[in-house]
Coordinates of C-alpha atoms and ligand atoms in Angstrom, one line a residue:
X1 CA -0.1 0.0 0.0
X2 CA 1.4 3.4 -1.0
X3 CA 1.8 5.6 2.2
X4 CA -0.4 8.8 2.0
X5 CA 2.7 11.0 3.3
X6 CA 5.7 12.4 1.5
X7 CA 8.6 10.1 1.3
X8 CA 11.5 12.1 1.6
X9 CA 15.3 11.1 2.1
X10 CA 17.0 11.8 5.5
X11 CA 18.7 14.9 4.0
X12 CA 15.5 16.4 2.6
X13 CA 13.8 15.9 5.9
X14 CA 16.7 17.4 7.8
X15 CA 16.6 20.3 5.5
X16 CA 13.2 21.2 7.0
X17 CA 14.6 21.6 10.4
X18 CA 15.7 25.1 11.4
X19 CA 18.4 26.6 13.7
X20 CA 16.8 27.0 17.1
X21 CA 14.2 24.3 16.8
X22 CA 13.5 21.9 19.5
X23 CA 13.3 18.2 18.6
X24 CA 11.9 15.2 20.6
X25 CA 13.7 12.0 19.3
X26 CA 12.8 8.4 19.8
X27 CA 15.4 6.3 21.7
X28 CA 15.7 5.0 25.1
X29 CA 19.4 3.7 25.0
X30 CA 20.4 3.0 21.5
X31 CA 17.4 0.8 21.0
X32 CA 14.6 2.4 19.0
X33 CA 16.5 5.5 18.5
X34 CA 16.1 7.9 15.3
X35 CA 19.1 7.2 13.3
X36 CA 19.2 8.7 9.7
X37 CA 17.6 11.9 10.2
X38 CA 19.7 13.0 13.2
X39 CA 22.9 11.9 11.2
X40 CA 21.7 13.9 8.2
X41 CA 20.8 16.9 10.5
X42 CA 24.4 16.7 11.9
X43 CA 25.7 17.0 8.4
X44 CA 23.5 19.9 7.7
X45 CA 24.8 21.5 10.9
X46 CA 28.4 21.4 9.6
X47 CA 27.5 22.8 6.3
X48 CA 25.9 25.7 8.0
X49 CA 28.8 26.2 10.4
X50 CA 31.2 26.1 7.4
X51 CA 29.2 28.8 5.7
X52 CA 29.5 30.8 9.1
X53 CA 25.8 30.5 10.1
X54 CA 24.7 29.3 13.5
X55 CA 23.0 26.0 13.8
X56 CA 21.9 24.3 17.0
X57 CA 18.8 22.5 18.0
X58 CA 17.3 21.4 21.5
X59 CA 17.5 17.7 22.0
X60 CA 15.1 15.7 23.8
X61 CA 15.1 11.8 24.0
X62 CA 13.9 9.1 26.1
X63 CA 17.2 8.4 27.7
X64 CA 20.9 7.7 26.1
X65 CA 20.8 7.0 22.3
X66 CA 23.1 5.9 19.6
X67 CA 26.1 7.3 17.7
X68 CA 24.0 8.5 14.9
X69 CA 22.0 10.7 17.2
X70 CA 23.9 12.0 20.2
X71 CA 27.3 10.9 18.6
X72 CA 26.9 12.8 15.3
X73 CA 24.9 15.8 16.6
X74 CA 27.6 16.3 19.3
X75 CA 30.4 15.9 16.9
X76 CA 28.9 18.4 14.7
X77 CA 28.5 20.8 17.7
X78 CA 24.7 21.1 16.8
X79 CA 23.1 20.7 20.1
X80 CA 22.0 23.8 22.2
X81 CA 20.5 21.9 25.2
X82 CA 19.9 18.2 26.0
X83 CA 17.7 16.4 28.4
X84 CA 17.5 13.5 30.0
X85 CA 20.0 10.9 30.4
X86 CA 22.8 10.5 27.9
X87 CA 26.1 8.4 27.5
X88 CA 28.0 9.6 24.6
X89 CA 31.8 10.7 25.3
X90 CA 31.8 13.6 22.8
X91 CA 28.5 15.1 24.2
X92 CA 29.8 14.4 27.9
X93 CA 32.8 16.6 27.0
X94 CA 30.7 19.4 25.5
X95 CA 28.4 19.3 28.6
X96 CA 31.2 19.5 30.9
X97 CA 32.7 22.5 29.0
X98 CA 29.5 24.3 29.1
X99 CA 29.0 24.2 25.3
X100 CA 25.8 21.9 25.7
X101 CA 23.3 23.1 28.4
X102 CA 22.4 19.9 30.0
X103 CA 19.5 19.5 32.6
X104 CA 19.3 16.2 34.2
X105 CA 15.6 14.8 34.8
X106 CA 13.9 12.0 36.5
X107 CA 12.9 10.0 33.2
X108 CA 9.3 9.2 34.4
X109 CA 8.8 13.1 35.0
X110 CA 9.9 14.1 31.5
X111 CA 6.8 13.4 29.5
X112 CA 4.6 15.5 31.7
X113 CA 7.0 18.5 31.7
X114 CA 6.9 18.2 28.0
X115 CA 3.0 18.2 27.9
X116 CA 2.9 21.2 30.4
X117 CA 5.5 23.1 28.0
X118 CA 7.8 23.4 30.9
X119 CA 10.6 22.7 28.5
X120 CA 9.7 25.1 25.7
X121 CA 8.0 24.3 22.6
X122 CA 8.4 21.1 20.8
X123 CA 8.8 22.0 16.9
X124 CA 9.6 18.4 15.8
X125 CA 9.0 14.7 16.7
X126 CA 11.5 12.4 15.0
X127 CA 10.5 8.7 15.8
X128 CA 11.5 5.5 14.5
X129 CA 8.7 3.1 13.8
X130 CA 8.4 -0.3 12.0
X131 CA 4.9 0.1 10.6
X132 CA 2.5 3.0 9.7
X133 CA -1.2 2.1 9.8
X134 CA -3.8 3.4 7.5
X135 CA -5.7 5.0 10.4
X136 CA -2.5 7.2 11.1
X137 CA -1.4 4.9 14.1
X138 CA 2.3 3.8 14.1
X139 CA 4.0 0.7 15.6
X140 CA 7.0 1.8 17.4
X141 CA 10.3 -0.3 17.4
X142 CA 12.6 -1.7 20.0
X143 CA 11.9 1.2 22.7
X144 CA 9.0 3.4 23.6
X145 CA 10.6 5.9 25.9
X146 CA 8.9 9.3 25.6
X147 CA 7.9 8.9 21.9
X148 CA 4.1 8.8 22.4
X149 CA 4.4 12.2 24.1
X150 CA 6.8 13.6 21.6
X151 CA 4.2 12.5 18.7
X152 CA 1.4 14.2 20.5
X153 CA 3.1 17.4 21.5
X154 CA 5.2 18.3 18.6
X155 CA 4.0 20.7 15.8
X156 CA 5.5 18.3 13.2
X157 CA 6.3 14.7 12.8
X158 CA 9.0 12.9 10.9
X159 CA 8.8 9.1 10.9
X160 CA 11.8 7.0 10.3
X161 CA 10.2 3.8 8.9
X162 CA 12.9 1.3 9.5
X163 CA 12.5 -2.1 7.8
X164 CA 15.5 -3.5 9.9
X165 CA 12.7 -4.0 12.6
X166 CA 10.0 -6.3 11.5
X167 CA 6.4 -5.0 11.5
X168 CA 5.5 -8.3 13.3
X169 CA 6.9 -6.3 16.4
X170 CA 3.1 -5.1 16.6
X171 CA 1.9 -6.5 19.8
X172 CA 5.0 -5.9 21.9
X173 CA 4.0 -2.5 22.9
X174 CA 1.3 -1.2 25.5
X175 CA 1.0 2.5 25.1
X176 CA -0.8 4.5 27.9
X177 CA -0.7 8.1 28.5
X178 CA -2.2 9.4 31.8
X179 CA -4.3 12.5 31.7
X180 CA -2.9 15.6 33.5
X181 CA -4.1 16.8 36.8
X182 CA -6.6 17.4 38.1
X183 CA -8.1 14.8 35.6
X184 CA -5.5 12.3 36.4
X185 CA -6.6 8.8 38.0
X186 CA -4.6 5.9 39.0
X187 CA -2.7 4.1 36.5
X188 CA -4.5 0.6 36.6
X189 CA -1.4 -1.7 36.6
X190 CA -1.5 -4.3 39.4
X191 CA 1.0 -6.8 38.1
X192 CA 4.1 -6.5 35.6
X193 CA 2.4 -8.3 32.9
X194 CA -0.9 -6.3 32.9
X195 CA -1.9 -4.5 29.7
X196 CA -3.6 -1.1 30.1
X197 CA -3.2 0.7 26.9
X198 CA -2.9 0.2 23.0
X199 CA -0.5 -1.8 20.9
X200 CA -0.1 1.1 18.5
X201 CA 0.6 4.6 19.2
X202 CA -2.1 6.9 17.8
X203 CA -1.2 10.2 16.4
X204 CA -2.6 13.1 14.1
X205 CA -1.7 12.2 10.6
X206 CA -2.0 15.8 9.6
X207 CA 1.2 16.5 11.4
X208 CA 3.4 13.7 9.6
X209 CA 5.4 15.9 7.1
X210 CA 7.8 13.2 6.1
X211 CA 8.5 9.5 6.1
X212 CA 12.1 8.5 5.8
X213 CA 12.9 4.9 4.8
X214 CA 15.9 3.0 6.0
X215 CA 17.2 -0.2 7.1
X216 CA 19.7 0.3 10.0
X217 CA 19.9 -1.9 13.0
X218 CA 20.0 -0.5 16.4
X219 CA 23.5 0.7 17.5
X220 CA 23.5 -1.0 20.7
X221 CA 26.9 -2.2 21.9
X222 CA 27.8 -5.3 23.4
X223 CA 29.1 -5.8 27.1
X224 CA 32.4 -6.1 28.5
X225 CA 33.2 -9.7 29.8
X226 CA 32.3 -10.1 33.4
X227 CA 35.4 -9.8 35.9
X228 CA 35.9 -11.4 39.1
X229 CA 34.8 -8.0 40.7
X230 CA 31.5 -7.8 38.8
X231 CA 30.8 -11.4 39.4
X232 CA 31.3 -11.0 43.2
X233 CA 29.0 -8.0 43.2
X234 CA 26.3 -10.2 41.4
X235 CA 26.8 -12.9 43.9
X236 CA 26.6 -10.6 46.8
X237 CA 23.3 -9.2 45.7
X238 CA 21.9 -12.7 44.8
X239 CA 22.9 -14.1 48.3
X240 CA 21.4 -11.0 50.2
X241 CA 18.0 -11.4 48.3
X242 CA 17.9 -15.2 48.9
X243 CA 18.6 -14.6 52.7
X244 CA 15.9 -11.8 52.8
X245 CA 13.4 -14.3 51.3
X246 CA 14.6 -16.9 53.9
X247 CA 13.9 -14.5 56.7
X248 CA 10.4 -13.6 55.4
X249 CA 11.0 -10.1 54.3
X250 CA 10.6 -10.8 50.7
X251 CA 7.4 -12.9 49.9
X252 CA 8.2 -16.6 48.7
X253 CA 6.7 -15.6 45.4
X254 CA 9.4 -12.9 45.3
X255 CA 9.0 -9.4 44.1
X256 CA 9.5 -7.7 40.8
X257 CA 13.0 -6.6 40.0
X258 CA 14.3 -3.3 38.3
X259 CA 17.8 -3.2 37.2
X260 CA 20.0 -0.4 35.8
X261 CA 22.2 -0.4 32.7
X262 CA 25.8 -1.6 32.4
X263 CA 28.2 -4.5 33.1
X264 CA 27.5 -4.5 36.9
X265 CA 23.6 -4.7 36.3
X266 CA 24.1 -7.6 33.8
X267 CA 26.3 -9.4 36.2
X268 CA 23.7 -8.9 39.0
X269 CA 20.9 -10.3 37.0
X270 CA 23.0 -13.2 35.9
X271 CA 23.7 -14.3 39.3
X272 CA 20.2 -13.9 40.4
X273 CA 19.2 -16.0 37.5
X274 CA 21.6 -18.6 38.5
X275 CA 20.7 -18.6 42.2
X276 CA 18.9 -21.9 43.1
X277 CA 17.6 -20.1 46.2
X278 CA 15.5 -17.4 44.2
X279 CA 12.4 -18.6 42.5
X280 CA 11.3 -17.5 39.1
X281 CA 10.7 -13.8 39.1
X282 CA 9.3 -10.8 37.1
X283 CA 10.9 -7.7 36.0
X284 CA 9.4 -4.3 36.1
X285 CA 12.1 -2.2 34.6
X286 CA 13.2 0.2 32.0
X287 CA 16.0 -1.5 30.4
X288 CA 16.1 -5.2 29.3
X289 CA 19.8 -6.3 28.7
X290 CA 21.2 -9.4 27.2
X291 CA 21.4 -11.3 30.5
X292 CA 17.5 -11.5 30.7
X293 CA 17.1 -13.5 27.4
X294 CA 18.3 -16.8 28.4
X295 CA 16.5 -16.4 31.9
X296 CA 13.2 -15.7 29.8
X297 CA 14.0 -18.8 27.7
X298 CA 14.7 -21.2 30.6
X299 CA 11.9 -19.8 32.8
X300 CA 13.9 -18.1 35.5
X301 CA 12.4 -14.9 34.5
X302 CA 8.7 -15.4 34.0
X303 CA 7.8 -12.0 32.6
X304 CA 9.7 -8.7 31.8
X305 CA 8.0 -5.2 31.5
X306 CA 10.4 -2.6 30.2
X307 CA 10.5 0.5 28.0
X308 CA 13.6 -0.7 25.9
X309 CA 15.1 -3.8 24.5
X310 CA 18.8 -2.8 24.9
X311 CA 20.1 -5.9 23.3
X312 CA 23.2 -6.9 21.2
X313 CA 22.2 -7.9 17.6
X314 CA 22.7 -11.5 18.5
X315 CA 20.1 -11.3 21.4
X316 CA 17.8 -9.2 19.1
X317 CA 17.9 -11.9 16.5
X318 CA 16.8 -14.5 19.2
X319 CA 13.9 -12.3 20.0
X320 CA 12.9 -11.5 16.4
X321 CA 13.2 -15.3 15.6
X322 CA 10.9 -16.3 18.4
X323 CA 8.4 -13.5 18.7
X324 CA 5.5 -15.5 19.4
X325 CA 7.1 -16.6 22.6
X326 CA 8.5 -13.3 23.4
X327 CA 5.3 -11.4 23.0
X328 CA 3.9 -13.5 25.8
X329 CA 6.8 -12.8 28.1
X330 CA 7.8 -9.1 27.2
X331 CA 5.9 -6.0 27.4
X332 CA 7.3 -2.4 26.4
X333 CA 5.8 0.6 28.1
X334 CA 6.2 4.5 27.8
X335 CA 9.0 5.4 30.2
X336 CA 6.3 7.4 32.1
X337 CA 4.6 4.2 33.1
X338 CA 7.8 1.8 33.2
X339 CA 9.1 4.2 35.6
X340 CA 6.3 5.5 37.3
X341 CA 6.7 5.8 41.1
X342 CA 2.9 4.9 41.8
X343 CA 3.5 1.5 40.1
X344 CA 6.7 0.9 41.7
X345 CA 5.4 1.5 45.0
X346 CA 2.3 -0.6 44.4
X347 CA 4.3 -3.6 43.1
X348 CA 6.9 -3.7 45.8
X349 CA 9.7 -3.3 43.3
X350 CA 13.3 -4.3 44.3
X351 CA 15.5 -1.7 42.6
X352 CA 19.1 -2.3 41.7
X353 CA 21.1 0.5 40.4
X354 CA 24.8 1.3 40.1
X355 CA 26.4 4.2 42.0
X356 CA 29.4 6.2 41.2
X357 CA 30.2 6.7 44.8
X358 CA 28.2 6.4 48.1
X359 CA 29.0 7.7 51.7
X360 CA 29.1 6.5 55.3
X361 CA 25.5 7.5 55.8
X362 CA 24.1 5.8 52.8
X363 CA 23.8 8.8 50.5
X364 CA 24.5 7.9 46.8
X365 CA 26.0 10.0 44.0
X366 CA 25.0 8.3 40.5
X367 CA 26.0 11.2 38.3
X368 CA 29.0 13.6 39.1
X369 CA 32.8 12.7 39.5
X370 CA 34.3 14.5 42.1
X371 CA 31.0 16.6 42.5
X372 CA 31.7 18.5 39.3
X373 CA 31.9 16.4 36.2
X374 CA 28.8 15.0 34.6
X375 CA 29.0 11.4 33.9
X376 CA 25.7 10.2 32.4
X377 CA 22.7 11.4 34.4
X378 CA 20.3 10.2 36.8
X379 CA 18.4 8.1 34.4
X380 CA 15.6 6.1 35.9
X381 CA 17.5 5.3 39.1
X382 CA 15.5 8.1 41.2
X383 CA 12.2 6.9 39.7
X384 CA 12.7 3.5 41.1
X385 CA 14.9 4.1 44.2
X386 CA 12.6 6.6 46.3
X387 CA 9.5 4.3 45.7
X388 CA 11.0 0.8 45.8
X389 CA 10.4 -1.8 48.4
X390 CA 13.8 -2.4 48.8
X391 CA 16.4 -0.2 47.1
X392 CA 19.9 -1.5 46.4
X393 CA 23.1 0.4 45.1
X394 CA 26.2 -1.4 44.0
X395 CA 29.5 -0.6 42.6
X396 CA 33.1 -1.7 42.7
X397 CA 34.7 -0.6 46.0
X398 CA 37.4 1.3 44.1
X399 CA 37.7 3.1 40.8
X400 CA 40.6 4.2 38.6
X401 CA 43.0 1.3 39.6
X402 CA 42.3 1.8 43.2
X403 CA 43.2 5.4 43.3
X404 CA 39.6 6.4 44.1
X405 CA 37.6 4.9 46.9
X406 CA 33.7 4.7 45.8
X407 CA 32.9 4.9 49.6
X408 CA 33.7 8.2 50.9
X409 CA 33.0 10.2 54.0
X410 CA 30.5 12.4 52.2
X411 CA 29.3 12.3 48.5
X412 CA 30.5 14.9 46.4
X413 CA 27.0 15.1 44.7
X414 CA 23.8 13.8 46.1
X415 CA 21.3 12.1 43.9
X416 CA 19.7 9.5 46.3
X417 CA 19.5 10.5 50.0
X418 CA 20.0 8.1 52.8
X419 CA 16.3 8.0 53.4
X420 CA 15.8 6.4 50.2
X421 CA 18.7 3.9 50.0
X422 CA 18.3 0.6 51.8
X423 CA 21.3 -1.5 51.0
X424 CA 24.7 -0.8 49.5
X425 CA 27.0 -3.4 47.9
X426 CA 30.4 -3.8 46.7
X427 CA 32.6 -6.9 45.8
X428 CA 33.7 -6.7 49.5
X429 CA 30.3 -7.2 50.9
X430 CA 26.7 -6.0 51.6
X431 CA 25.6 -3.3 54.0
X432 CA 22.0 -3.5 55.0
X433 CA 21.2 0.2 56.3
X434 CA 17.8 -0.4 57.3
X435 CA 16.9 0.4 60.9
X436 CA 20.3 1.8 61.7
X437 CA 21.5 5.3 62.9
X438 CA 24.1 7.2 60.9
X439 CA 26.9 6.1 63.0
X440 CA 25.8 2.5 63.0
X441 CA 25.5 2.7 59.3
X442 CA 28.9 4.1 59.0
X443 CA 30.6 1.4 61.2
X444 CA 28.7 -1.3 58.9
X445 CA 29.7 0.2 55.6
X446 CA 33.5 0.4 56.7
X447 CA 33.4 -3.2 58.1
X448 CA 31.6 -4.6 54.9
X449 CA 32.1 -2.5 51.7
X450 CA 35.1 -0.6 51.9
X451 CA 38.2 -1.9 50.2
X452 CA 41.1 -3.0 52.5
X453 CA 43.3 -0.2 51.1
X454 CA 40.9 2.2 52.6
X455 CA 39.6 0.7 55.7
X456 CA 42.1 2.1 58.1
X457 CA 41.9 5.6 57.0
X458 CA 38.0 5.5 57.1
X459 CA 38.2 4.2 60.7
X460 CA 40.6 6.9 61.5
X461 CA 38.1 9.5 60.0
X462 CA 35.3 8.2 62.1
X463 CA 37.5 8.3 65.2
X464 CA 38.4 12.1 64.7
X465 CA 34.8 13.3 64.1
X466 CA 32.8 14.5 66.9
X467 CA 30.7 11.3 67.7
X468 CA 28.2 13.5 69.6
X469 CA 26.9 14.5 66.3
X470 CA 23.9 12.8 64.6
X471 CA 25.8 12.4 61.4
X472 CA 29.5 11.1 60.7
X473 CA 30.1 14.5 59.0
X474 CA 32.6 17.2 59.4
X475 CA 32.5 20.7 57.7
X476 CA 36.2 20.5 57.3
X477 CA 37.4 17.0 56.9
X478 CA 34.4 15.2 55.1
X479 CA 35.8 16.1 51.5
X480 CA 39.4 15.3 52.5
X481 CA 39.8 12.3 50.3
X482 CA 38.3 14.0 47.3
X483 CA 40.7 17.1 48.0
X484 CA 43.5 14.8 48.3
X485 CA 42.6 13.0 44.8
X486 CA 42.6 16.5 43.3
X487 CA 46.0 17.3 44.6
X488 CA 47.9 14.1 44.3
X489 CA 45.6 11.8 42.1
X490 CA 45.2 9.2 44.9
X491 CA 42.9 8.9 47.7
X492 CA 45.0 6.7 49.5
X493 CA 47.2 7.3 52.5
X494 CA 45.4 10.3 53.7
X495 CA 46.7 12.4 56.7
X496 CA 43.5 13.8 58.0
X497 CA 45.4 16.5 60.0
X498 CA 46.0 18.1 56.6
X499 CA 42.3 18.6 55.9
X500 CA 41.0 19.9 59.3
Ligands
0RQ1 O1 35.1 4.9 33.8 O2 34.7 4.6 31.4 O3 36.8 5.7 32.1 O4 36.7 3.5 32.6 O5 32.9 5.5 35.6 O6 31.9 2.9 35.5 O7 32.6 0.8 36.7 O8 32.3 1.0 34.0 O9 30.3 1.2 35.7 O10 29.3 1.5 33.1 O11 27.9 0.6 35.2 O12 28.5 3.0 35.1 C1 27.1 5.0 37.7 C2 28.1 5.7 35.6 C3 28.4 3.4 36.4 C4 26.2 4.2 35.5 C5 27.4 4.6 36.3 C6 34.2 5.5 36.4 C7 34.9 4.3 36.0 C8 34.3 4.2 34.6 C9 31.8 3.8 34.3 P1 35.9 4.6 32.5 P2 31.8 1.4 35.4 P3 29.0 1.5 34.7 C10 19.6 2.9 34.4 C11 19.5 3.5 35.7 C12 23.3 6.4 36.8 C13 21.9 6.3 36.4 C14 21.2 4.9 36.6 C15 25.2 5.4 35.5 C16 33.0 4.8 34.5 O13 25.5 3.1 36.2 O14 25.3 6.2 34.7 O15 21.6 4.2 37.4 N1 24.2 5.3 36.5 N2 20.2 4.9 35.9 O16 36.1 4.2 36.1 C17 35.6 8.4 39.2 C18 34.3 7.4 40.9 C19 34.0 6.4 39.9 C20 34.3 6.7 38.5 C21 33.1 4.8 38.5 N3 33.9 7.1 42.1 N4 35.2 8.3 40.6 N5 35.1 7.5 38.3 N6 33.8 5.7 37.8 N7 33.2 5.3 39.7 C22 19.9 3.8 33.4 C23 18.9 4.6 32.7 O17 18.0 5.0 33.2 C24 18.7 4.7 31.2

């Protein structure tokens, strides 16, 4: 059937976008990200810059994206502002040099802020689809992210119709957009597998100004091989959860799991999957990574609700090759729903995210190195952590070859406060912070989580602060280890007297 919309090349479509426009792109991780139009837009920006004309656009996405989107636009210096989560190294440099204005947001809150107009006018939605239906509805691809909201709110729509994703993906998605207050009602999801919306995304066909055909697979990367350290972190989390279930603090039917992105998250899920003490479990999460595919196939994971399929090509081919099975076991939701704190609290989710650093009270820094340099953003970690039944953060106890301790007296940037964090884990062990006062937490964290190279100096830190305070905090010394790292490039061997 001929499409009743203009079929343009990516270059022709990019030509319509003007300097200063704001664009909502599809993509939650590289899965389902727009590819050919942002790449062509980056080439246009380069041409404009060479001709001495300014060209930058505001870029909104679901979360991080692929090299043709964030990568190409950053390399062309074509981004004025960017939100929310990102992960591209070139973009990270521009953000940290101040050339790109970046504001970090909880992913579940982004669509609402767009609908209210809090982020400015949305001129364009550029969204990848695998099918366009005669009534104007579209079938999204390997992620949903914020695409439904961008399609509703943008003045004009460009669709990337990507034949690398089969139209048979129809049925994987469940699109539900809540009404805004005061008309908002509960989101009626009472289990991870419950459908509440539509498998297609409805939109106003009059807004579609271009359909761009392409055939490019998702630019998702593979994973680094597991290391003894990541394996040990995974094992520690799995052992802790099994013991919690045995103690009756997690029901014997278990609770749905959320898991962040990256190698540690992959290792944690792998270990939970292998555990013979944890029953088959469900996931209510935002990112589905490779480690879950064998768990779905062998029944260890009985169902996974997510907003993106962040899979290597090998794992994606498995899904496409067995779509009937996967449609019964996987559901994709908009990020406003996959990450919605209302549902996270209702389902009693166990959240598992990765920290950059955490402190002796249990505060977590997920985003900034030395309090200053943006790494990626908060992503969905806050959506889940604050509302979770049990919130777990894990990370290796040291970074940069041992020169940085990930456990510090006080975090250099605060994303998740001690009130939201239940458990912290390193390869050294687990500290369950629930029901403990700040000094008890500090002692437990030093005992169980701090790397041996740092144990003694952390004990000294605790000794020299005034223990009549409620928090193990000192206005003068709490940043001593960070300050020493800036001076010498190593947090080890601190003389606390130098920082009083
Ligand atoms: O640096 O890349 O130069 O080697 O940070 O660290 O250990 O490879 O771990 O890839 O899982 O990333 C927190 C950034 C961890 C990520 C973070 C350096 C380290 C390395 C990466 P190199 P690892 P990961 C799901 C939920 C926030 C949002 C979130 C993240 C690099 O998990 O962005 O959880 N989380 N969202 O060397 C200096 C420290 C460091 C440090 C690590 N203390 N000081 N550098 N590094 N700790 C995502 C979504 O919502 C989409």
